[in-house]
Amino acid sequence: MTHAVFNQAPPLTGHDVSADPALVEGVRREGADWALGELRALGTLAGSARAQEWGRLANEHPPVLRTHDRYGGRIDEVEFHPAWHELMGVAVEHGLHATPWASPRPGAHVARAAKFHVWSQVEAGHGCPISMTYASVAALRHSPALASVWEPLLTSRAYDPGLRPPAAKRGVLAGMAMTEKQGGSDVRANTTRAEPLGDGTYALTGHKWFNSAPMCDAFLVLAQAPGGLSCFLLPRVLPDGTRNAMRLMRLKDKLGNRSNASAEVEYEGAVAHLVGEEGRGVRTIIEMVNMTRLDCVIGSAAGMRYGVTQAVHHARHRSAFGARLADQPLMRNVLADLVLESEAATALMIRLAGATDKAIRGVRGEGALRRTALAAAKYWVCKRAPAHAAESLECLGGNGYVEDSQMPRLFRESPLNGIWEGSGNVAALDLLRSITREPDTLDAFFHEVELAKGADPRLDAAVRAARDLLADTATLEHRARQVAERLALVLQGSLLVRHSPHALADAFCASRLTSDRGLAFGGLPPGADLTAIIDRAAVTTA
């Protein structure tokens, strides 16, 4: 018996990742119940050992840059492991990229968000090109002629990798290049030049510090045109089959997101097409940024769900000190607290997807709500992800600290969404801009929150306190993070009070909307229904 392996949790495979009550209830609530069949099919694949192996292999074998061919010719290609292409093929086939834009059906963007949430739990890195392809359509619609050419390819459910002219492909993917080494989030400091060529196109010359997913077919790029900072579509391959003058200098060696390629690039007169008007680049590309910010929230919520699912599974199969971990009071407190954070993130994510869907269809007030709620959620949900990942990992003890558990991969990935598309300060300041320059956005926010008015006195008090936070305009920028946190929490509280089981809503209001708890997970008050909460994260395996 000294060498027998026992008291170890079995691998968590053979389950439906979409069997998440908060997710399914939200999909129904936001009018996308018609997609539940496809969501279950994707969730079953996501829970399979085969898909999980794809995720492992894609991270074990990161992309490799090939700058030249054997003869010394410049090719600037990125080589991926076959597992990456399997993940991408499933994502595109199931429409996780841009297909909602091709469908006017109510709930299309909600269905896509739910599927992105489920499939991201297999492997997060490949979500980058999927997310940017989704977001690129919103920006391209500023130039209808360009959109008419590219949108059918961007929305195609055919994954067709490789560098060829767009007209020769069944489907294409889009990336983005905004950040430069001297500017970071301050894109108005960009120095990349765009010079008109006289035929309606421009020649771009300059450098980008981060080019997301350089293997894509086209990129939205910011550059300084004669009329000011402008947005451009830069194809990777020109119609005649020649490679555009976009040079991949190196791939970034990142903390996480290892399966995905991010590059430094230089443009040497690369041909690009103006999107929108000259001088209005930020206003044009912000349409794309808002969509990718939504995916930052979805991705963080997905990571939380994955982490707590693994933690609960481990605790239900592991014993210590004479009892299962899941039956021990302090561990139960920690698990339940992790479930609360996950459920609140999922509820907020799906409401934002619903607001996006309705705003695109012109439903009054939804765009204004999304403007404020998305900024607050981008700040808070993404900020909570690393702490949640660390605590989920710790629930597995030493087993969680080794690579075989995949929890280190989750932990390394967890800070990314807080940085991508504007770090915490950028998101918090964006929230302030919305509520000071567009008062209707704050009105829409509190209208949504107060749909739960009178249901829980702690929530009502927290809403009043949030309003008071906004009263002192002189110090508002100094307190921007505090404002973003409180607005996100009251919106999460309102959603849980209205839509989640009483046990969850009650524990959330007691632990997140009052001031007498510690900052660490595992601080739920006595009397919280821990069993009902933890059961929300339990999964059934085949």
Coordinates of C-alpha atoms in Angstrom, one line a residue:
M1 CA 0.0 0.0 0.0
T2 CA 2.9 2.4 0.4
H3 CA 3.1 2.9 -3.4
A4 CA -0.6 2.8 -4.2
V5 CA -2.1 6.1 -5.4
F6 CA -5.2 7.1 -3.5
N7 CA -6.9 10.1 -2.0
Q8 CA -6.3 12.0 -5.3
A9 CA -9.1 13.8 -7.2
P10 CA -9.8 12.1 -10.6
P11 CA -9.3 14.2 -13.7
L12 CA -12.3 16.5 -14.3
T13 CA -13.3 15.3 -17.8
G14 CA -16.4 14.0 -19.4
H15 CA -18.7 16.9 -18.3
D16 CA -20.7 19.7 -20.0
V17 CA -18.8 22.9 -19.3
S18 CA -22.0 24.9 -20.2
A19 CA -23.9 23.2 -17.4
D20 CA -23.4 26.4 -15.4
P21 CA -26.7 27.6 -13.8
A22 CA -25.7 31.2 -13.8
L23 CA -24.8 31.1 -17.5
V24 CA -27.8 29.1 -18.7
E25 CA -30.3 31.2 -16.7
G26 CA -28.6 34.4 -18.1
V27 CA -28.8 33.1 -21.7
R28 CA -32.5 32.5 -21.3
R29 CA -33.1 35.8 -19.6
E30 CA -31.4 37.8 -22.4
G31 CA -33.4 36.1 -25.1
A32 CA -30.9 33.6 -26.5
D33 CA -32.5 30.3 -25.3
W34 CA -32.7 29.3 -29.0
A35 CA -28.9 28.7 -28.8
L36 CA -28.8 26.4 -25.8
G37 CA -28.6 23.2 -27.9
E38 CA -25.4 24.4 -29.7
L39 CA -24.1 25.7 -26.3
R40 CA -24.5 22.2 -24.8
A41 CA -22.8 20.6 -27.8
L42 CA -19.8 23.0 -27.4
G43 CA -19.8 22.5 -23.6
T44 CA -19.7 18.8 -24.0
L45 CA -16.7 19.1 -26.3
A46 CA -15.1 21.6 -23.9
G47 CA -15.4 19.1 -21.1
S48 CA -13.8 16.2 -23.1
A49 CA -10.3 14.9 -22.5
R50 CA -9.6 15.5 -26.2
A51 CA -10.3 19.2 -26.0
Q52 CA -8.4 19.6 -22.8
E53 CA -5.4 17.9 -24.4
W54 CA -5.6 20.5 -27.2
G55 CA -5.4 23.2 -24.6
R56 CA -2.4 21.6 -22.9
L57 CA -0.5 21.0 -26.1
A58 CA -1.1 24.5 -27.5
N59 CA 0.5 26.0 -24.3
E60 CA 3.3 23.4 -24.2
H61 CA 4.3 24.2 -27.8
P62 CA 4.0 28.0 -28.2
P63 CA 4.2 29.7 -31.6
V64 CA 7.5 30.1 -33.4
L65 CA 8.4 33.1 -35.6
R66 CA 9.9 32.3 -39.0
T67 CA 11.3 35.6 -40.4
H68 CA 13.0 34.1 -43.5
D69 CA 12.7 31.1 -45.8
R70 CA 15.7 28.8 -46.5
Y71 CA 16.8 31.0 -49.3
G72 CA 16.9 34.2 -47.3
G73 CA 13.6 35.6 -48.5
R74 CA 11.5 37.5 -46.0
I75 CA 8.3 35.6 -45.1
D76 CA 7.4 36.8 -41.5
E77 CA 5.3 33.8 -40.7
V78 CA 4.2 32.4 -37.3
E79 CA 4.2 28.6 -36.9
F80 CA 1.7 26.9 -34.6
H81 CA 1.2 23.5 -33.1
P82 CA -1.7 21.5 -34.7
A83 CA -3.6 21.7 -31.3
W84 CA -3.9 25.5 -31.8
H85 CA -5.5 25.0 -35.2
E86 CA -8.0 22.5 -33.6
L87 CA -9.0 25.1 -31.0
M88 CA -9.3 27.8 -33.6
G89 CA -11.3 25.5 -36.0
V90 CA -13.9 24.8 -33.3
A91 CA -14.1 28.4 -32.3
V92 CA -14.8 29.6 -35.8
E93 CA -17.1 26.7 -36.7
H94 CA -19.3 27.6 -33.7
G95 CA -19.3 31.3 -34.5
L96 CA -17.4 32.6 -31.6
H97 CA -15.8 35.2 -33.8
A98 CA -17.9 37.5 -36.0
T99 CA -20.9 35.5 -37.1
P100 CA -23.4 37.5 -34.8
W101 CA -22.9 40.5 -37.1
A102 CA -24.3 38.4 -40.0
S103 CA -27.5 37.5 -38.0
P104 CA -30.1 40.1 -37.0
R105 CA -31.7 37.5 -34.7
P106 CA -32.3 38.9 -31.2
G107 CA -29.8 37.4 -28.7
A108 CA -27.1 36.6 -31.3
H109 CA -24.4 38.5 -29.4
V110 CA -25.6 36.9 -26.1
A111 CA -25.3 33.4 -27.6
R112 CA -21.9 34.2 -28.9
A113 CA -20.8 35.5 -25.5
A114 CA -22.0 32.4 -23.8
K115 CA -20.1 30.2 -26.2
F116 CA -17.0 32.3 -25.9
H117 CA -17.3 31.9 -22.1
V118 CA -17.5 28.1 -22.4
W119 CA -14.8 27.5 -24.9
S120 CA -12.4 29.9 -23.2
Q121 CA -12.3 27.5 -20.3
V122 CA -10.5 25.0 -22.5
E123 CA -7.7 27.4 -23.5
A124 CA -7.8 31.2 -23.2
G125 CA -5.0 32.2 -25.6
H126 CA -6.7 31.5 -28.8
G127 CA -9.5 33.7 -27.8
C128 CA -7.4 36.7 -28.8
P129 CA -7.8 36.5 -32.6
I130 CA -11.4 35.3 -32.1
S131 CA -12.2 38.3 -30.0
M132 CA -10.5 40.8 -32.3
T133 CA -12.2 39.4 -35.4
Y134 CA -15.5 39.8 -33.6
A135 CA -14.7 43.4 -32.7
S136 CA -13.3 44.5 -36.0
V137 CA -16.6 44.5 -37.8
A138 CA -18.0 47.3 -35.5
A139 CA -15.1 49.5 -36.6
L140 CA -15.1 48.5 -40.3
R141 CA -18.8 49.6 -40.6
H142 CA -17.5 53.2 -40.4
S143 CA -16.4 52.5 -44.1
P144 CA -19.3 50.6 -45.8
A145 CA -17.3 50.0 -49.0
L146 CA -14.6 48.2 -47.0
A147 CA -17.1 46.4 -44.9
S148 CA -18.9 45.0 -47.9
V149 CA -15.6 43.4 -49.0
W150 CA -14.3 42.1 -45.7
E151 CA -17.4 41.4 -43.6
P152 CA -18.5 38.3 -45.5
L153 CA -15.1 36.8 -45.0
L154 CA -14.8 37.9 -41.3
T155 CA -18.2 36.4 -40.5
S156 CA -17.6 33.1 -42.3
R157 CA -17.6 29.9 -40.2
A158 CA -14.7 28.5 -42.2
Y159 CA -11.3 28.5 -40.5
D160 CA -8.8 28.9 -43.3
P161 CA -5.3 29.6 -41.9
G162 CA -2.3 30.6 -44.0
L163 CA -1.1 33.8 -45.8
R164 CA -3.0 34.2 -49.0
P165 CA -4.9 37.0 -50.7
P166 CA -8.3 37.4 -48.9
A167 CA -10.2 36.8 -52.1
A168 CA -8.6 33.3 -52.2
K169 CA -9.8 32.3 -48.7
R170 CA -13.0 30.9 -47.3
G171 CA -12.7 33.0 -44.2
V172 CA -10.3 35.5 -42.6
L173 CA -9.4 36.7 -39.1
A174 CA -8.5 40.2 -37.9
G175 CA -6.0 41.5 -35.4
M176 CA -5.1 44.9 -34.0
A177 CA -2.0 47.2 -33.6
M178 CA -2.5 50.3 -31.6
T179 CA 0.3 50.4 -29.0
E180 CA 3.7 52.0 -29.6
K181 CA 6.7 51.8 -27.3
Q182 CA 6.6 55.5 -26.4
G183 CA 2.9 55.8 -25.8
G184 CA 1.2 52.7 -24.4
S185 CA -2.5 53.5 -23.8
D186 CA -1.8 57.1 -24.8
V187 CA -2.3 56.3 -28.5
R188 CA -2.4 60.0 -29.4
A189 CA 1.4 60.0 -28.9
N190 CA 1.8 57.5 -31.7
T191 CA 4.4 58.3 -34.3
T192 CA 3.6 55.8 -37.1
R193 CA 3.0 57.8 -40.3
A194 CA 0.3 57.3 -43.0
E195 CA 1.0 59.0 -46.3
P196 CA -1.7 59.1 -49.1
L197 CA -0.6 57.2 -52.2
G198 CA -3.1 58.9 -54.5
D199 CA -5.2 55.9 -55.3
G200 CA -7.2 55.9 -52.1
T201 CA -4.7 53.9 -50.1
Y202 CA -2.0 55.0 -47.7
A203 CA 1.6 53.9 -47.0
L204 CA 2.3 53.2 -43.3
T205 CA 5.7 53.6 -41.9
G206 CA 6.6 53.1 -38.2
H207 CA 6.7 50.6 -35.4
K208 CA 4.2 48.9 -33.1
W209 CA 5.2 47.6 -29.7
F210 CA 2.3 45.1 -29.5
N211 CA 0.7 43.6 -32.5
S212 CA -2.0 41.2 -31.3
A213 CA -2.2 37.9 -33.3
P214 CA 0.3 38.8 -36.1
M215 CA -0.8 35.6 -38.0
C216 CA -4.1 37.2 -38.9
D217 CA -5.2 38.3 -42.4
A218 CA -5.8 42.0 -41.6
F219 CA -5.2 44.5 -38.8
L220 CA -6.8 47.6 -37.6
V221 CA -4.0 50.1 -37.1
L222 CA -3.7 53.6 -35.7
A223 CA -1.4 56.0 -37.6
Q224 CA -0.8 59.7 -38.1
A225 CA -2.3 60.8 -41.4
P226 CA -2.2 64.4 -42.7
G227 CA -5.5 65.0 -41.0
G228 CA -4.4 63.6 -37.6
L229 CA -4.6 60.2 -35.9
S230 CA -6.6 57.9 -38.1
C231 CA -7.7 54.2 -38.2
F232 CA -6.6 52.0 -41.1
L233 CA -7.2 48.4 -42.3
L234 CA -3.9 46.8 -43.2
P235 CA -4.1 43.5 -45.1
R236 CA -1.4 41.0 -44.5
V237 CA -1.3 39.9 -48.1
L238 CA -2.0 42.2 -51.1
P239 CA -4.5 41.3 -53.9
D240 CA -1.6 40.3 -56.2
G241 CA -0.3 37.7 -53.7
T242 CA 2.7 39.7 -52.4
R243 CA 3.3 40.1 -48.7
N244 CA 2.5 43.5 -47.4
A245 CA 5.5 45.4 -45.9
M246 CA 4.7 44.4 -42.3
R247 CA 7.8 43.0 -40.7
L248 CA 7.6 40.8 -37.6
M249 CA 10.6 41.7 -35.5
R250 CA 10.1 39.3 -32.6
L251 CA 7.4 37.5 -30.6
K252 CA 6.8 38.8 -27.1
D253 CA 7.9 36.4 -24.3
K254 CA 4.8 36.8 -22.1
L255 CA 3.9 35.8 -18.5
G256 CA 0.8 33.9 -19.8
N257 CA -1.2 33.7 -23.0
R258 CA 1.6 31.4 -24.2
S259 CA -0.3 29.7 -26.9
N260 CA -1.0 33.0 -28.7
A261 CA 1.4 35.1 -30.6
S262 CA 2.0 38.8 -29.9
A263 CA 4.6 40.6 -31.9
E264 CA 6.6 43.8 -32.3
V265 CA 6.2 44.9 -35.9
E266 CA 7.7 47.5 -38.3
Y267 CA 5.9 48.9 -41.3
E268 CA 8.0 49.9 -44.3
G269 CA 5.5 51.6 -46.5
A270 CA 2.8 49.0 -45.8
V271 CA -0.4 49.5 -47.9
A272 CA -3.5 50.3 -45.8
H273 CA -7.1 51.5 -46.3
L274 CA -8.6 54.4 -44.3
V275 CA -11.4 53.3 -42.0
G276 CA -13.7 56.2 -41.1
E277 CA -12.4 59.7 -41.5
E278 CA -8.9 61.2 -41.1
G279 CA -8.3 62.5 -37.7
R280 CA -11.0 60.4 -36.1
G281 CA -9.0 57.3 -35.5
V282 CA -9.8 57.0 -31.8
R283 CA -13.5 57.5 -32.3
T284 CA -13.4 54.9 -35.0
I285 CA -11.4 52.2 -33.3
I286 CA -13.2 52.7 -30.0
E287 CA -16.0 50.7 -31.5
M288 CA -13.6 47.7 -31.7
V289 CA -12.2 48.4 -28.3
N290 CA -15.6 48.3 -26.6
M291 CA -16.2 44.9 -28.1
T292 CA -12.9 43.5 -27.0
R293 CA -13.4 45.0 -23.5
L294 CA -16.6 43.0 -23.3
D295 CA -14.6 39.9 -24.1
C296 CA -12.1 40.9 -21.4
V297 CA -15.0 40.6 -18.9
I298 CA -16.2 37.4 -20.5
G299 CA -12.7 35.9 -20.4
S300 CA -12.2 36.8 -16.7
A301 CA -15.6 35.4 -15.8
A302 CA -14.7 32.2 -17.7
G303 CA -11.4 31.9 -15.8
M304 CA -13.2 32.3 -12.5
R305 CA -15.7 29.6 -13.4
Y306 CA -12.9 27.2 -14.5
G307 CA -11.0 27.9 -11.3
V308 CA -13.9 27.4 -8.9
T309 CA -15.1 24.3 -10.7
Q310 CA -11.7 22.7 -10.3
A311 CA -11.5 23.8 -6.7
V312 CA -14.9 22.3 -5.8
H313 CA -14.1 19.1 -7.7
H314 CA -10.9 18.6 -5.9
A315 CA -12.4 19.4 -2.5
R316 CA -15.2 16.8 -3.0
H317 CA -12.7 14.1 -3.8
R318 CA -9.9 14.9 -1.4
S319 CA -9.8 14.1 2.3
A320 CA -7.6 15.5 5.1
F321 CA -7.7 15.3 8.9
G322 CA -10.4 12.6 8.8
A323 CA -12.9 14.3 6.5
R324 CA -13.5 15.4 2.9
L325 CA -12.2 18.9 2.3
A326 CA -15.6 19.9 1.0
D327 CA -17.2 19.0 4.4
Q328 CA -14.8 21.1 6.5
P329 CA -16.3 24.5 7.6
L330 CA -13.4 26.8 6.7
M331 CA -12.9 25.2 3.3
R332 CA -16.6 25.4 2.6
N333 CA -16.5 29.1 3.4
V334 CA -13.7 29.6 0.9
L335 CA -15.4 27.6 -1.8
A336 CA -18.7 29.3 -1.4
D337 CA -17.0 32.7 -1.5
L338 CA -15.3 31.7 -4.8
V339 CA -18.6 30.6 -6.2
L340 CA -20.2 34.0 -5.3
E341 CA -17.4 35.9 -7.1
S342 CA -17.8 33.6 -10.2
E343 CA -21.6 33.9 -10.3
A344 CA -21.5 37.7 -9.9
A345 CA -19.0 38.0 -12.7
T346 CA -21.1 35.7 -15.0
A347 CA -24.3 37.5 -14.2
L348 CA -22.7 40.9 -15.0
M349 CA -21.0 39.5 -18.2
I350 CA -24.3 38.1 -19.6
R351 CA -26.1 41.4 -18.8
L352 CA -23.5 43.3 -20.7
A353 CA -23.8 41.0 -23.6
G354 CA -27.5 41.5 -23.6
A355 CA -27.1 45.3 -23.5
T356 CA -24.7 45.0 -26.4
D357 CA -27.1 42.9 -28.4
K358 CA -30.0 45.3 -27.7
A359 CA -28.0 48.4 -28.3
I360 CA -27.0 47.2 -31.8
R361 CA -30.7 46.6 -32.5
G362 CA -31.5 50.1 -31.3
V363 CA -33.3 49.3 -28.0
R364 CA -33.5 52.5 -26.1
G365 CA -31.3 53.0 -23.1
E366 CA -29.2 49.8 -23.6
G367 CA -26.3 51.6 -25.2
A368 CA -26.2 54.2 -22.4
L369 CA -26.2 51.4 -19.8
R370 CA -23.5 49.5 -21.6
R371 CA -21.3 52.6 -21.8
T372 CA -21.0 53.0 -18.0
A373 CA -21.5 49.3 -16.9
L374 CA -18.9 48.0 -19.3
A375 CA -16.2 50.4 -18.0
A376 CA -17.0 49.5 -14.4
A377 CA -17.1 45.8 -15.2
K378 CA -13.8 45.9 -17.2
Y379 CA -12.2 47.4 -14.1
W380 CA -13.6 45.3 -11.4
V381 CA -14.2 41.8 -12.8
C382 CA -10.7 41.8 -14.5
K383 CA -9.2 43.1 -11.3
R384 CA -10.7 40.3 -9.2
A385 CA -9.6 37.5 -11.6
P386 CA -5.9 37.1 -10.3
A387 CA -7.0 36.9 -6.7
H388 CA -9.7 34.4 -7.6
A389 CA -7.3 32.3 -9.6
A390 CA -4.7 32.3 -6.7
E391 CA -7.3 31.2 -4.2
S392 CA -8.7 28.5 -6.5
L393 CA -5.2 27.2 -7.0
E394 CA -4.6 27.2 -3.3
C395 CA -7.7 25.0 -2.7
L396 CA -5.8 22.2 -4.5
G397 CA -2.8 22.7 -2.2
G398 CA 0.5 21.6 -3.7
N399 CA -1.3 19.8 -6.4
G400 CA -2.5 23.1 -7.7
Y401 CA 1.0 24.5 -7.9
V402 CA 2.3 22.0 -10.4
E403 CA 1.8 22.3 -14.1
D404 CA -0.1 19.0 -14.5
S405 CA -3.1 20.5 -12.8
Q406 CA -3.3 23.4 -15.4
M407 CA -4.0 25.8 -12.5
P408 CA -0.6 27.6 -13.0
R409 CA -1.7 28.3 -16.5
L410 CA -4.9 29.8 -15.2
F411 CA -3.0 31.9 -12.7
R412 CA -0.5 33.2 -15.4
E413 CA -3.4 34.1 -17.7
S414 CA -5.5 35.8 -15.0
P415 CA -3.8 39.3 -15.1
L416 CA -4.0 39.7 -18.9
N417 CA -7.6 40.9 -19.2
G418 CA -7.0 43.6 -16.6
I419 CA -4.2 45.0 -18.9
W420 CA -5.6 44.3 -22.3
E421 CA -7.6 47.2 -23.8
G422 CA -6.6 49.6 -21.1
S423 CA -5.4 48.7 -17.6
G424 CA -7.2 49.4 -14.4
N425 CA -6.6 53.2 -14.3
V426 CA -7.6 53.5 -18.0
A427 CA -10.9 51.7 -17.3
A428 CA -11.7 53.7 -14.2
L429 CA -11.0 57.0 -15.9
D430 CA -13.1 55.9 -18.9
L431 CA -15.9 55.4 -16.5
L432 CA -15.5 58.9 -15.1
R433 CA -15.6 60.3 -18.7
S434 CA -18.8 58.6 -19.4
I435 CA -20.6 59.7 -16.3
T436 CA -19.4 63.3 -16.4
R437 CA -19.7 63.9 -20.2
E438 CA -22.8 61.7 -20.8
P439 CA -25.2 62.1 -17.9
D440 CA -27.7 59.8 -19.5
T441 CA -25.3 56.9 -19.1
L442 CA -25.4 57.3 -15.3
D443 CA -29.1 57.6 -15.3
A444 CA -29.4 54.4 -17.3
F445 CA -27.0 52.7 -14.8
F446 CA -29.0 53.6 -11.7
H447 CA -32.3 52.8 -13.5
E448 CA -30.9 49.3 -14.0
V449 CA -29.6 48.9 -10.5
E450 CA -32.8 50.2 -8.9
L451 CA -34.9 47.5 -10.6
A452 CA -34.0 45.6 -7.4
K453 CA -35.0 48.5 -5.1
G454 CA -36.6 47.4 -1.8
A455 CA -35.6 43.7 -2.2
D456 CA -32.6 44.0 0.1
P457 CA -31.9 46.8 2.5
R458 CA -28.1 46.3 2.2
L459 CA -28.3 46.7 -1.5
D460 CA -30.4 49.9 -1.1
A461 CA -27.9 51.3 1.3
A462 CA -25.0 50.5 -1.0
V463 CA -26.8 52.2 -3.9
R464 CA -27.2 55.3 -1.8
A465 CA -23.6 55.2 -0.8
A466 CA -22.5 54.8 -4.5
R467 CA -24.5 58.0 -5.4
D468 CA -22.8 59.8 -2.5
L469 CA -19.4 58.8 -3.9
L470 CA -20.2 60.7 -7.0
A471 CA -21.2 63.9 -5.3
D472 CA -17.7 65.2 -4.5
T473 CA -16.6 66.0 -8.1
A474 CA -13.4 67.8 -6.9
T475 CA -11.7 64.6 -5.9
L476 CA -13.5 62.3 -8.4
E477 CA -10.4 61.4 -10.4
H478 CA -8.4 60.6 -7.3
R479 CA -11.2 58.2 -6.2
A480 CA -11.8 56.7 -9.7
R481 CA -11.0 53.2 -8.7
Q482 CA -13.2 53.3 -5.7
V483 CA -16.1 54.6 -7.8
A484 CA -15.6 51.9 -10.4
E485 CA -15.5 49.2 -7.7
R486 CA -18.6 50.4 -6.0
L487 CA -20.6 50.8 -9.2
A488 CA -19.7 47.3 -10.3
L489 CA -20.6 45.8 -7.0
V490 CA -24.0 47.4 -6.7
L491 CA -24.8 46.3 -10.3
Q492 CA -23.7 42.8 -9.5
G493 CA -25.8 42.9 -6.3
S494 CA -28.8 44.1 -8.2
L495 CA -28.5 41.3 -10.7
L496 CA -28.1 38.6 -8.1
V497 CA -31.0 39.9 -6.0
R498 CA -33.2 39.8 -9.0
H499 CA -32.1 36.6 -10.7
S500 CA -30.1 34.3 -8.5
P501 CA -31.2 32.0 -5.7
H502 CA -31.7 33.7 -2.4
A503 CA -28.8 32.0 -0.8
L504 CA -26.4 33.5 -3.2
A505 CA -27.9 37.0 -3.3
D506 CA -28.1 37.1 0.5
A507 CA -24.5 36.1 0.9
F508 CA -23.3 38.5 -1.7
C509 CA -25.0 41.5 -0.1
A510 CA -23.8 40.5 3.3
S511 CA -20.2 40.1 2.2
R512 CA -19.7 42.6 -0.7
L513 CA -22.0 45.4 0.2
T514 CA -21.2 45.8 3.9
S515 CA -17.9 47.0 5.4
D516 CA -17.4 44.4 8.1
R517 CA -15.6 41.7 6.2
G518 CA -12.0 41.0 5.4
L519 CA -10.5 41.3 2.0
A520 CA -9.6 37.7 1.5
F521 CA -11.8 34.9 0.2
G522 CA -13.4 32.8 3.0
G523 CA -15.0 35.7 4.9
L524 CA -18.7 34.9 4.4
P525 CA -20.7 35.6 7.5
P526 CA -22.2 32.9 9.8
G527 CA -25.6 31.8 8.6
A528 CA -24.8 31.9 4.9
D529 CA -26.2 28.8 3.1
L530 CA -22.9 27.4 1.9
T531 CA -24.3 24.2 0.6
A532 CA -26.7 25.9 -1.8
I533 CA -23.9 28.2 -3.0
I534 CA -21.3 25.5 -3.5
D535 CA -23.7 23.3 -5.4
R536 CA -23.9 25.9 -8.1
A537 CA -20.3 25.0 -9.0
A538 CA -20.6 21.2 -8.9
V539 CA -20.4 19.4 -12.2
T540 CA -21.5 15.9 -13.2
T541 CA -19.0 13.8 -15.1
A542 CA -19.7 10.9 -17.4

